[in-house]
PDB file of C-alpha atoms in Angstrom:
ATOM      1  CA  VAL A  45     -27.186  26.658  -9.030  1.00 74.00           C
ATOM      2  CA  THR A  46     -26.870  24.193 -11.921  1.00 84.00           C
ATOM      3  CA  LEU A  47     -26.855  20.973  -9.886  1.00 87.00           C
ATOM      4  CA  PRO A  48     -30.676  20.695  -9.754  1.00 91.00           C
ATOM      5  CA  ILE A  49     -30.786  21.142 -13.533  1.00 91.00           C
ATOM      6  CA  ASP A  50     -28.075  18.521 -13.917  1.00 88.00           C
ATOM      7  CA  CYS A  51     -30.023  16.189 -11.648  1.00 89.00           C
ATOM      8  CA  VAL A  52     -33.181  16.589 -13.737  1.00 92.00           C
ATOM      9  CA  THR A  53     -31.170  16.108 -16.944  1.00 91.00           C
ATOM     10  CA  THR A  54     -29.777  12.838 -15.594  1.00 87.00           C
ATOM     11  CA  ALA A  55     -33.292  11.747 -14.642  1.00 90.00           C
ATOM     12  CA  ILE A  56     -34.552  12.536 -18.157  1.00 92.00           C
ATOM     13  CA  GLN A  57     -31.708  10.597 -19.750  1.00 91.00           C
ATOM     14  CA  THR A  58     -32.242   7.531 -17.582  1.00 90.00           C
ATOM     15  CA  ASP A  59     -36.057   7.552 -17.660  1.00 91.00           C
ATOM     16  CA  ASP A  60     -37.329   4.612 -19.699  1.00 92.00           C
ATOM     17  CA  LYS A  61     -40.959   5.788 -19.652  1.00 92.00           C
ATOM     18  CA  ASN A  62     -40.314   9.078 -21.516  1.00 90.00           C
ATOM     19  CA  ARG A  63     -41.964  11.234 -18.896  1.00 92.00           C
ATOM     20  CA  GLY A  64     -41.423  14.974 -19.136  1.00 93.00           C
ATOM     21  CA  ALA A  65     -39.079  17.138 -17.123  1.00 93.00           C
ATOM     22  CA  PHE A  66     -41.824  18.551 -14.899  1.00 95.00           C
ATOM     23  CA  VAL A  67     -43.155  15.078 -14.052  1.00 95.00           C
ATOM     24  CA  LEU A  68     -39.646  13.927 -13.159  1.00 94.00           C
ATOM     25  CA  MET A  69     -39.047  17.056 -11.081  1.00 95.00           C
ATOM     26  CA  GLY A  70     -42.256  16.338  -9.208  1.00 95.00           C
ATOM     27  CA  ASN A  71     -41.177  12.740  -8.619  1.00 94.00           C
ATOM     28  CA  ILE A  72     -37.780  13.798  -7.295  1.00 93.00           C
ATOM     29  CA  LEU A  73     -39.399  16.379  -5.027  1.00 94.00           C
ATOM     30  CA  SER A  74     -42.043  14.001  -3.670  1.00 96.00           C
ATOM     31  CA  GLU A  75     -39.691  11.041  -3.182  1.00 93.00           C
ATOM     32  CA  LYS A  76     -36.551  12.739  -1.896  1.00 92.00           C
ATOM     33  CA  GLY A  77     -37.572  16.272  -1.033  1.00 94.00           C
ATOM     34  CA  ILE A  78     -35.570  19.339  -1.982  1.00 93.00           C
ATOM     35  CA  GLY A  79     -32.371  17.476  -1.059  1.00 91.00           C
ATOM     36  CA  GLY A  80     -33.025  15.121  -3.970  1.00 90.00           C
ATOM     37  CA  PHE A  81     -31.976  17.886  -6.325  1.00 90.00           C
ATOM     38  CA  TYR A  82     -28.632  18.131  -4.543  1.00 88.00           C
ATOM     39  CA  LYS A  83     -27.625  14.473  -4.491  1.00 82.00           C
ATOM     40  CA  GLY A  84     -23.950  14.174  -5.340  1.00 76.00           C
ATOM     41  CA  ILE A  85     -23.047  17.706  -4.299  1.00 83.00           C
ATOM     42  CA  GLN A  86     -19.802  16.511  -2.682  1.00 79.00           C
ATOM     43  CA  ALA A  87     -18.595  15.047  -5.967  1.00 78.00           C
ATOM     44  CA  TYR A  88     -19.895  18.118  -7.803  1.00 80.00           C
ATOM     45  CA  THR A  89     -17.725  20.440  -5.710  1.00 83.00           C
ATOM     46  CA  VAL A  90     -14.651  18.342  -6.505  1.00 82.00           C
ATOM     47  CA  LEU A  91     -15.535  18.561 -10.205  1.00 84.00           C
ATOM     48  CA  CYS A  92     -15.278  22.342  -9.945  1.00 88.00           C
ATOM     49  CA  LEU A  93     -11.541  21.814  -9.481  1.00 91.00           C
ATOM     50  CA  LYS A  94     -11.102  20.351 -12.974  1.00 94.00           C
ATOM     51  CA  PRO A  95     -10.281  23.692 -14.667  1.00 96.00           C
ATOM     52  CA  ALA A  96      -7.831  24.529 -11.881  1.00 96.00           C
ATOM     53  CA  ILE A  97      -6.111  21.164 -12.260  1.00 96.00           C
ATOM     54  CA  GLN A  98      -5.951  21.600 -16.025  1.00 97.00           C
ATOM     55  CA  TYR A  99      -4.497  25.097 -15.767  1.00 98.00           C
ATOM     56  CA  THR A 100      -1.932  24.037 -13.157  1.00 98.00           C
ATOM     57  CA  VAL A 101      -0.759  21.045 -15.194  1.00 98.00           C
ATOM     58  CA  TYR A 102      -0.541  23.212 -18.324  1.00 98.00           C
ATOM     59  CA  GLU A 103       1.495  25.924 -16.640  1.00 97.00           C
ATOM     60  CA  GLN A 104       3.856  23.521 -14.861  1.00 98.00           C
ATOM     61  CA  VAL A 105       4.603  21.470 -17.981  1.00 97.00           C
ATOM     62  CA  LYS A 106       4.989  24.681 -20.020  1.00 96.00           C
ATOM     63  CA  LYS A 107       7.525  25.886 -17.482  1.00 95.00           C
ATOM     64  CA  ILE A 108       9.451  22.592 -17.764  1.00 94.00           C
ATOM     65  CA  VAL A 109       9.451  22.791 -21.577  1.00 92.00           C
ATOM     66  CA  LEU A 110      10.701  26.371 -21.607  1.00 91.00           C
ATOM     67  CA  VAL A 111      13.410  25.664 -19.005  1.00 88.00           C
ATOM     68  CA  SER A 112      14.628  22.637 -20.962  1.00 88.00           C
ATOM     69  CA  ARG A 113      14.644  24.717 -24.155  1.00 85.00           C
ATOM     70  CA  ARG A 114      16.789  27.326 -22.403  1.00 83.00           C
ATOM     71  CA  ALA A 115      19.142  24.625 -21.118  1.00 82.00           C
ATOM     72  CA  GLN A 116      19.534  23.171 -24.619  1.00 82.00           C
ATOM     73  CA  SER A 117      20.453  26.569 -26.065  1.00 78.00           C
ATOM     74  CA  GLN A 118      23.642  26.544 -23.920  1.00 77.00           C
ATOM     75  CA  GLY A 119      24.189  30.254 -23.744  1.00 71.00           C
ATOM     76  CA  ARG A 120      22.866  31.175 -27.190  1.00 75.00           C
ATOM     77  CA  VAL A 121      20.294  33.927 -27.343  1.00 70.00           C
ATOM     78  CA  ILE A 122      16.765  32.552 -27.441  1.00 66.00           C
ATOM     79  CA  VAL A 123      14.638  34.649 -29.751  1.00 64.00           C
ATOM     80  CA  ASP A 124      11.253  33.226 -28.799  1.00 70.00           C
ATOM     81  CA  GLU A 125      10.524  32.131 -25.252  1.00 79.00           C
ATOM     82  CA  SER A 126       6.976  31.012 -25.932  1.00 88.00           C
ATOM     83  CA  LEU A 127       5.308  27.876 -27.206  1.00 92.00           C
ATOM     84  CA  SER A 128       4.345  27.383 -30.812  1.00 93.00           C
ATOM     85  CA  ALA A 129       0.676  26.885 -31.646  1.00 96.00           C
ATOM     86  CA  ALA A 130       1.180  23.133 -32.043  1.00 97.00           C
ATOM     87  CA  GLU A 131       3.081  22.875 -28.759  1.00 95.00           C
ATOM     88  CA  ALA A 132       0.384  24.828 -26.939  1.00 97.00           C
ATOM     89  CA  PHE A 133      -2.323  22.634 -28.481  1.00 98.00           C
ATOM     90  CA  PHE A 134      -0.667  19.359 -27.483  1.00 98.00           C
ATOM     91  CA  LEU A 135       0.223  20.698 -24.062  1.00 97.00           C
ATOM     92  CA  GLY A 136      -3.392  21.760 -23.545  1.00 97.00           C
ATOM     93  CA  MET A 137      -4.576  18.351 -24.703  1.00 98.00           C
ATOM     94  CA  PHE A 138      -2.212  16.652 -22.255  1.00 98.00           C
ATOM     95  CA  ALA A 139      -3.362  18.896 -19.398  1.00 98.00           C
ATOM     96  CA  ARG A 140      -7.014  18.158 -20.223  1.00 97.00           C
ATOM     97  CA  VAL A 141      -6.385  14.405 -20.230  1.00 97.00           C
ATOM     98  CA  VAL A 142      -4.669  14.572 -16.840  1.00 97.00           C
ATOM     99  CA  ALA A 143      -7.477  16.695 -15.330  1.00 96.00           C
ATOM    100  CA  THR A 144     -10.131  14.376 -16.764  1.00 95.00           C
ATOM    101  CA  MET A 145      -8.391  11.274 -15.450  1.00 95.00           C
ATOM    102  CA  LEU A 146      -8.189  12.789 -11.970  1.00 94.00           C
ATOM    103  CA  THR A 147     -11.811  13.941 -11.837  1.00 92.00           C
ATOM    104  CA  TYR A 148     -13.589  11.160 -13.753  1.00 92.00           C
ATOM    105  CA  PRO A 149     -14.197   8.984 -10.665  1.00 89.00           C
ATOM    106  CA  TYR A 150     -15.996  11.930  -9.068  1.00 85.00           C
ATOM    107  CA  LEU A 151     -18.067  12.494 -12.196  1.00 84.00           C
ATOM    108  CA  ARG A 152     -19.093   8.857 -12.133  1.00 85.00           C
ATOM    109  CA  ALA A 153     -19.913   9.065  -8.420  1.00 81.00           C
ATOM    110  CA  LYS A 154     -22.043  12.160  -8.980  1.00 77.00           C
ATOM    111  CA  VAL A 155     -24.076  10.435 -11.691  1.00 77.00           C
ATOM    112  CA  MET A 156     -24.484   7.288  -9.588  1.00 80.00           C
ATOM    113  CA  LEU A 157     -25.682   9.327  -6.597  1.00 75.00           C
ATOM    114  CA  GLN A 158     -28.297  11.085  -8.677  1.00 66.00           C
TER     115      GLN A 158
END
């Protein structure tokens, strides 16, 4: 649904003649047909996985941190089995970096195809 809008946005950003959105939409439609609005859809579908990658990395690393915390306690009672705010922040930042690094080539490909 948003790929045609993204395609027009990319065209606006790369247009050196400052033509309007409707003129650029007309150009895309006349030059490439309706399929011109869906250039890069393969890369776009892969980009939809970014939140899933981020969530998976976050949850897996969180699990490792909590297991290692339990192992370090060596039988003592652990009062809090959750992450602190700072730990959650840095873990989320790490997960976001990993997801971005994995999907950036597809983002670049999508822009180049448009």
